């Protein structure tokens, strides 16, 4: 059997893994907090947060690739049982699209809630329990011998292999998922430390595609990040992300430096490096402009796929806005009695 498109050949080799454990994948995971841990819902200083991130990956492999888009909004909206506690809620919408021969697409819709338990009135040490309800829709479109996307014809054996799975035409399926997350947050005057763990697919949902029924594996995610001041204008932020699904796992370490170039305008430049173990070097750049954060990332692939990808891994563009709503102060009227 000869495959004229290397991505299609790779797709069929990885099809069982893709259909059972394909998940969102971001280098700038800080810009997609609700995909990492529901305990991050409402875990920031501000009234609301709106963000989005776009990722394009493996575009050079056969002229095709993967595109991922995430949009999220969350807010700390309710006071908790005690005055120093609060409850955060949020929603997230994500889309994963594979532009390769298999035409695999999935859409995620998330509802998030988190209870933030503060150990003191200053809210400098906080323990959080988060919960997420997630619905996922999956669709796959049949291969066609007339498909010339990427400049390559799809061979008849490719179509036969796809149809043998009982998925003629376009197949749609969906499943529901539950995620539980824990996090500890410690804050100083200019420092911020977060560490957390989350478990997804805790009830092992099932996904049916054609005549194939797969029970999805439990996913474990752990993360940590520490922002510390170096000088009045400079900060250092190391962090890590670990994810595990069955025997597949991912470990990322990153570090970024921030420099306040205009303290009067609250403009800060950020830049750093990261490494995804056995897969890619990461280059990160960004800026904070008052309540607006922007970020750009590039992955240089160094895995066994690098000959096909020509070391081009993924490109990301991200943005987040932290809005603040201030209450008007209530000033008690003062009656002035002039002297007679």
XYZ file of N, CA and C in Angstrom, residues 18-19 96-98 102-107 136-142 162 167 169-175 207-209:
90
model
N -5.732 9.613 18.103
C -6.368 10.898 17.790
C -7.833 10.884 18.177
N -8.525 9.788 17.886
C -9.957 9.749 18.116
C -10.296 9.581 19.584
N -11.019 22.764 17.245
C -9.823 22.100 16.735
C -10.131 21.572 15.341
N -9.329 21.972 14.383
C -9.565 21.579 13.000
C -8.295 21.004 12.406
N -8.378 19.786 11.891
C -7.259 19.205 11.166
C -7.519 19.346 9.679
N -7.759 13.347 6.821
C -8.868 12.807 7.595
C -9.942 13.849 7.870
N -9.620 15.137 7.785
C -10.575 16.219 8.031
C -11.278 16.037 9.378
N -10.487 15.961 10.441
C -10.992 15.759 11.796
C -11.253 17.118 12.431
N -12.479 17.333 12.950
C -12.844 18.586 13.594
C -13.511 18.298 14.926
N -13.225 19.122 15.922
C -13.906 19.000 17.206
C -14.161 20.382 17.783
N -15.277 20.520 18.481
C -15.674 21.775 19.105
C -15.973 21.523 20.576
N -18.398 18.095 23.949
C -17.485 18.027 22.814
C -18.222 17.438 21.615
N -18.166 18.146 20.490
C -18.722 17.649 19.240
C -17.607 17.310 18.273
N -17.691 16.158 17.634
C -16.643 15.671 16.739
C -17.251 15.372 15.372
N -16.555 15.758 14.313
C -16.999 15.422 12.968
C -15.801 15.011 12.120
N -16.023 14.053 11.221
C -14.993 13.580 10.304
C -15.603 13.495 8.913
N -14.903 14.035 7.946
C -15.385 13.977 6.573
C -14.620 12.926 5.789
N -15.331 12.206 4.929
C -14.731 11.119 4.152
C -13.634 11.630 3.222
N -10.460 4.262 5.132
C -11.422 5.108 5.837
C -12.820 4.489 5.803
N -17.450 4.648 8.138
C -17.694 6.079 8.272
C -17.834 6.735 6.909
N -19.117 9.077 4.048
C -19.658 10.434 4.100
C -19.098 11.200 5.283
N -19.918 12.052 5.899
C -19.508 12.849 7.045
C -20.134 12.282 8.303
N -19.320 12.054 9.320
C -19.775 11.445 10.563
C -19.712 12.471 11.679
N -20.775 12.568 12.481
C -20.831 13.478 13.618
C -21.073 12.677 14.885
N -20.439 13.107 15.962
C -20.640 12.469 17.245
C -20.372 13.502 18.337
N -20.736 13.168 19.570
C -20.486 14.084 20.673
C -20.437 13.305 21.982
N -19.893 13.943 23.007
C -19.866 13.360 24.346
C -19.759 14.474 25.364
N -17.009 7.711 22.985
C -17.125 8.408 21.714
C -17.346 7.372 20.619
N -18.449 7.540 19.868
C -18.756 6.613 18.775
C -18.534 7.311 17.448
N -17.724 6.708 16.585
C -17.497 7.179 15.224
C -17.657 5.986 14.288
